[in-house]
Short mmCIF file of C-alpha atoms and ligand atoms in Angstrom, two decimals:
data_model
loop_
_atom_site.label_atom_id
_atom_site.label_comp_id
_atom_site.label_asym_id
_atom_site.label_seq_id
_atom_site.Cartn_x
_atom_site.Cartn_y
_atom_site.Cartn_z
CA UNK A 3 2.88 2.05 -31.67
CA UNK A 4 1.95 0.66 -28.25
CA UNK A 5 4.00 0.84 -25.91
CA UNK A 6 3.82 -1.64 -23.11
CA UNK A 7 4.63 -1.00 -19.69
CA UNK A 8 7.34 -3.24 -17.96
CA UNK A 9 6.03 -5.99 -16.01
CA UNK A 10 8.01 -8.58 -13.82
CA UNK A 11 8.89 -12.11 -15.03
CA UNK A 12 6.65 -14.28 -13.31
CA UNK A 13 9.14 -17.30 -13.26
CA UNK A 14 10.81 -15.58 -10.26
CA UNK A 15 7.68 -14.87 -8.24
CA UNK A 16 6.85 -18.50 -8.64
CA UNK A 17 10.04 -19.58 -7.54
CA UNK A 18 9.63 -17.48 -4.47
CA UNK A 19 6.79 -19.24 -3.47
CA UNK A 20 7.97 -22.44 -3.59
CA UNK A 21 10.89 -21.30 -1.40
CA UNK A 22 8.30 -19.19 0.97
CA UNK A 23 11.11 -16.13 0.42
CA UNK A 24 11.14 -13.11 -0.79
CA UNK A 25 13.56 -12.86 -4.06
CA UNK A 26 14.93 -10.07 -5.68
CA UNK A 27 15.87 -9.71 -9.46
CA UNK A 28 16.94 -6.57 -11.41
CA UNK A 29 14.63 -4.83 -13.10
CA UNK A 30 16.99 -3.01 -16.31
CA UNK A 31 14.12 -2.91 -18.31
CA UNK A 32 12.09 -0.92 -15.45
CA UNK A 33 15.15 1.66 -15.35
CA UNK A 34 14.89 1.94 -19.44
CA UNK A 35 11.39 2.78 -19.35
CA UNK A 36 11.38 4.91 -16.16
CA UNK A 37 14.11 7.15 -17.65
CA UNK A 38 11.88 7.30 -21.27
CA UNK A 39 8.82 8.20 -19.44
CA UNK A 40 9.74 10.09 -16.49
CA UNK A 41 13.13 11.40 -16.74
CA UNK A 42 13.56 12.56 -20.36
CA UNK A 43 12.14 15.53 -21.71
CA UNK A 44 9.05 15.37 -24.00
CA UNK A 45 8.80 11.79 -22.20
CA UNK A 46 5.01 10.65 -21.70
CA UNK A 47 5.49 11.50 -17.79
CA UNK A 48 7.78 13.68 -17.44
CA UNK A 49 8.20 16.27 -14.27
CA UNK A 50 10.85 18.74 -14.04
CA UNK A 51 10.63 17.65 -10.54
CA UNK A 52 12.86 15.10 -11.27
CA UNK A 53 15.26 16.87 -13.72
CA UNK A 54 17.99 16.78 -11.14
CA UNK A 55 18.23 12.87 -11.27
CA UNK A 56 17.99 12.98 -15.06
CA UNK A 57 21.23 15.20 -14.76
CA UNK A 58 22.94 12.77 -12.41
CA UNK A 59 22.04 9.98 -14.55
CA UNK A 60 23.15 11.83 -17.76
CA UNK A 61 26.59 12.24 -15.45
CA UNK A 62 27.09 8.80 -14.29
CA UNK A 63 23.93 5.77 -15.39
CA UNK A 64 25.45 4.14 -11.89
CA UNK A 65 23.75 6.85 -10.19
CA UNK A 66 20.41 4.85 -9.83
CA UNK A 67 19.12 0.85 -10.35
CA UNK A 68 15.93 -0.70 -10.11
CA UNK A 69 15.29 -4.18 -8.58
CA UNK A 70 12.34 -6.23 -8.65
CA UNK A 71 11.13 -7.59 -5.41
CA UNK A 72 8.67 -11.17 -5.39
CA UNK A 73 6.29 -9.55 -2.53
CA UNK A 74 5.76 -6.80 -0.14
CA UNK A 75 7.42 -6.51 2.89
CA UNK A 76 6.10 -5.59 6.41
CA UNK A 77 7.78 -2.62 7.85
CA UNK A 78 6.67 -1.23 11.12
CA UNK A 79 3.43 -3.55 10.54
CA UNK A 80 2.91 -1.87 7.01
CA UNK A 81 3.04 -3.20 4.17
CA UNK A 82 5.75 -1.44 1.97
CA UNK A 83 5.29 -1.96 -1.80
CA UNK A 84 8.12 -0.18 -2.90
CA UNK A 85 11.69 1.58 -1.45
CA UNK A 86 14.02 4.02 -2.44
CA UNK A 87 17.56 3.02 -0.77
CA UNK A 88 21.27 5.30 -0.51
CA UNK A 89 22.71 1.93 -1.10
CA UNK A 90 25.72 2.31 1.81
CA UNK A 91 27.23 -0.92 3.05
CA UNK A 92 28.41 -0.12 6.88
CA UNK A 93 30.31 -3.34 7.45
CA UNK A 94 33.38 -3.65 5.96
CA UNK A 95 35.77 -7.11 4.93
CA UNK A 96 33.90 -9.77 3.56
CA UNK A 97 30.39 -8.83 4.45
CA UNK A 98 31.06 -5.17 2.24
CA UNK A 99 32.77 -7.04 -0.41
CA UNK A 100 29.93 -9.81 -0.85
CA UNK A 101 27.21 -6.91 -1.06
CA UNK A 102 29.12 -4.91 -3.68
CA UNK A 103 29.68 -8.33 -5.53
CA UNK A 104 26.05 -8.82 -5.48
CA UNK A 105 25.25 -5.31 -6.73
CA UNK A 106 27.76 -5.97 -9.60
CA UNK A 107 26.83 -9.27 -10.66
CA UNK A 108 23.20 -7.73 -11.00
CA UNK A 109 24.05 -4.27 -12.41
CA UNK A 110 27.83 -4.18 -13.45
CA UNK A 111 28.14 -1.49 -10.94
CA UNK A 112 27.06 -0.40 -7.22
CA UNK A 113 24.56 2.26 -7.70
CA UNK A 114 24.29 4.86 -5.50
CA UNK A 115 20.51 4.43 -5.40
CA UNK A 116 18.50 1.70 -6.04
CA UNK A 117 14.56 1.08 -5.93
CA UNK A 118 13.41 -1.67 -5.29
CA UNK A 119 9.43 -2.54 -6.40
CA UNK A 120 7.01 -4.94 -5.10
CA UNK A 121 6.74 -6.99 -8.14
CA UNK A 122 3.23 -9.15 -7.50
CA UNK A 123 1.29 -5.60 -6.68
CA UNK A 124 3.06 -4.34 -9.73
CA UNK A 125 1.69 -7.58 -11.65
CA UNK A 126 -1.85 -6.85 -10.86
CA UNK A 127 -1.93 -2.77 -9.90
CA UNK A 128 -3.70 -0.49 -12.65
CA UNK A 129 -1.48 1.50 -14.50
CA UNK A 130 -2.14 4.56 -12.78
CA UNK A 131 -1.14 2.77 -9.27
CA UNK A 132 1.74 1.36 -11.05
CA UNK A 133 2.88 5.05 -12.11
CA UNK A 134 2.38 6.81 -8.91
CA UNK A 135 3.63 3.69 -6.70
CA UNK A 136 7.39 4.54 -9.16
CA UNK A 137 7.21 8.95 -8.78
CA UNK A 138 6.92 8.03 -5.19
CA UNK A 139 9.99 6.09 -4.70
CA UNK A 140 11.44 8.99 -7.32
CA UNK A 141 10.94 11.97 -5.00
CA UNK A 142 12.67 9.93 -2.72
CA UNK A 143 15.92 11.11 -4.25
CA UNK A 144 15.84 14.66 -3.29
CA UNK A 145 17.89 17.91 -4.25
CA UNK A 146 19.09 20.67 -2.09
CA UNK A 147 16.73 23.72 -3.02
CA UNK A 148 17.86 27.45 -2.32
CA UNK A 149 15.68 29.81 -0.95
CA UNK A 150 13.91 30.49 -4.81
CA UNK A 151 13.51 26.66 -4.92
CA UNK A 152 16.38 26.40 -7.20
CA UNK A 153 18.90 23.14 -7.00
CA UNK A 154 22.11 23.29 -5.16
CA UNK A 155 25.11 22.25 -7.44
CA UNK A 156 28.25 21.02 -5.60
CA UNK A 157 31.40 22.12 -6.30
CA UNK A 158 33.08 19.58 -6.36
CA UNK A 159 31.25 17.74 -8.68
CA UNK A 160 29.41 20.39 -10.56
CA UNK A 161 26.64 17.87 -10.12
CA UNK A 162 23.05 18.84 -8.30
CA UNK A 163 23.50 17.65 -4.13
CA UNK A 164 21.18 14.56 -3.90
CA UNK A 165 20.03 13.31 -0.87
CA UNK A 166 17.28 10.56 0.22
CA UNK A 167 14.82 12.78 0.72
CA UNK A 168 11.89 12.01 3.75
CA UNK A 169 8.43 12.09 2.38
CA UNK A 170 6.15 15.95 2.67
CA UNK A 171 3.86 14.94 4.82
CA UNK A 172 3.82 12.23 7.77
CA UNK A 173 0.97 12.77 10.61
CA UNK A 174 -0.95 10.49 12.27
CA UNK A 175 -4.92 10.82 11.68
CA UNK A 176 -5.43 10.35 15.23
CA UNK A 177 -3.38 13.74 15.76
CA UNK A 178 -5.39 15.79 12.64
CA UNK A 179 -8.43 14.67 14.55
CA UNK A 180 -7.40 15.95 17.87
CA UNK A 181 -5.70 18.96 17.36
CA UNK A 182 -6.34 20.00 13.58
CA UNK A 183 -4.39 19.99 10.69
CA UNK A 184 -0.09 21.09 10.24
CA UNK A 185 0.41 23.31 7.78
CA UNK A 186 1.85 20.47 5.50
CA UNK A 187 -1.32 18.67 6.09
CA UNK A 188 -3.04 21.66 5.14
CA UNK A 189 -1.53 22.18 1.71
CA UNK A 190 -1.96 18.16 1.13
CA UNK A 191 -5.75 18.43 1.47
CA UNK A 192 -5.50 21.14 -0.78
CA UNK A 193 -3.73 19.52 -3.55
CA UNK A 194 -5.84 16.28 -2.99
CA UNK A 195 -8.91 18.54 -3.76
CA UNK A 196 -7.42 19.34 -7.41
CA UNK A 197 -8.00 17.18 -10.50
CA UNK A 198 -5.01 14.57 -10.84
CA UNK A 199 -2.36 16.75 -13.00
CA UNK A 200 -1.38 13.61 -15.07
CA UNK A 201 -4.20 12.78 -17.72
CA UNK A 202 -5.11 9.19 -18.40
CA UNK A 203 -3.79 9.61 -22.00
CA UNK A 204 -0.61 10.12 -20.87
CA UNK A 205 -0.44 6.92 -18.63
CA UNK A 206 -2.17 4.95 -21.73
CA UNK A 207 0.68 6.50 -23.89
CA UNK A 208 3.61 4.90 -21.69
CA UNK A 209 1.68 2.01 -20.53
CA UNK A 210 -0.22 0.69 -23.52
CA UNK A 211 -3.01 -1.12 -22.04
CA UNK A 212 -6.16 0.97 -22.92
CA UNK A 213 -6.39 1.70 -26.55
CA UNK A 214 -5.72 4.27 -28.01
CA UNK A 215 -7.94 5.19 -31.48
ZN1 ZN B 4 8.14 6.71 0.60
#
């Protein structure tokens, strides 16, 4: 059975042309297959990286949301192609109330993350840029780790403690050149120089578009 990997209506992006804006949609459909393929066990993708958010989700599906986005957005004069938001509302009265309405309208509920994607690089990105552009904005909800690299559970919840969680490694190049690689830029280059963990097959399994004998 192929399975096809979820792709963004194109109505919208059109529409966001004409209006020279960026829209937004949800994405459900993105969340479904996200969960299947990264987040459930014996799922094409799946890392135990992410178990944590599988275990919130399994909690409470309001936990997390995906939401289409018509184009990239310049932030700090890059272009970001996808973002992984604690969706908190500071302002309160109307201004709160018309962003939670907007949330429920889309969702039924306020989720306590959502991540939005870039959905014309999505149209045309290969499936492998399409998978790794999605674990990105996954790490992005992190867990509290003990000092064995085990998950912190609260409490009060019972529930791992999520946070938004900062990427590895940031550095400038300019810096490495100068004064030589950080130790987290050391142990980048040397996962860079490994083979890719995730096999084609395994994308082609969850995205469908090469065929599969
Ligand atoms: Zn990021």
């Amino acid at each position: 059975m192929d399975q096809i990997r979820p792709f963004p209506p194109t109505d919208f992006i059109d529409q966001a042309e004409e209006e020279e804006s960026i829209r937004l949609v949800p994405a459900v459909d993105l969340k479904e297959w996200v969960v299947n393929n990264f987040l459930t066990l014996g799922g094409a993708l799946h890392n135990p990286d992410h178990d944590h958010i599988a275990e919130l989700l399994h909690d409470d599906e309001t936990v997390l949301a995906f939401a289409w986005a018509s184009s990239a957005m310049i932030a700090k004069k890059r272009m970001v192609l996808g973002q992984c938001e604690k969706v908190m509302f500071t302002q309160g009265g109307w201004k709160k109330a018309r962003q939670e309405q907007q949330m429920r309208d889309w969702f039924g509920f306020v989720p306590v993350y959502l991540i939005t994607i870039d959905a014309s690089f999505c149209e045309q990105a290969s499936d492998r840029d399409f998978c790794a552009l999605i674990e990105h904005e996954l790490y992005h909800i992190g867990v509290e780790r003990d000092e064995d690299g085990e998950p912190i559970y609260s409490d009060h919840t019972g529930l791992p403690k999520h946070y938004l969680a900062g990427h590895d490694v940031e550095e400038f190049i300019g810096v490495v050149k100068r004064w030589g690689a950080s130790e987290s830029v050391k142990r980048l280059v040397e996962v860079a120089q490994n083979p890719p963990f995730v096999p084609d097959l395994d994308v082609a399994k969850c995205c469908g578009n090469c065929v599969i004998n």
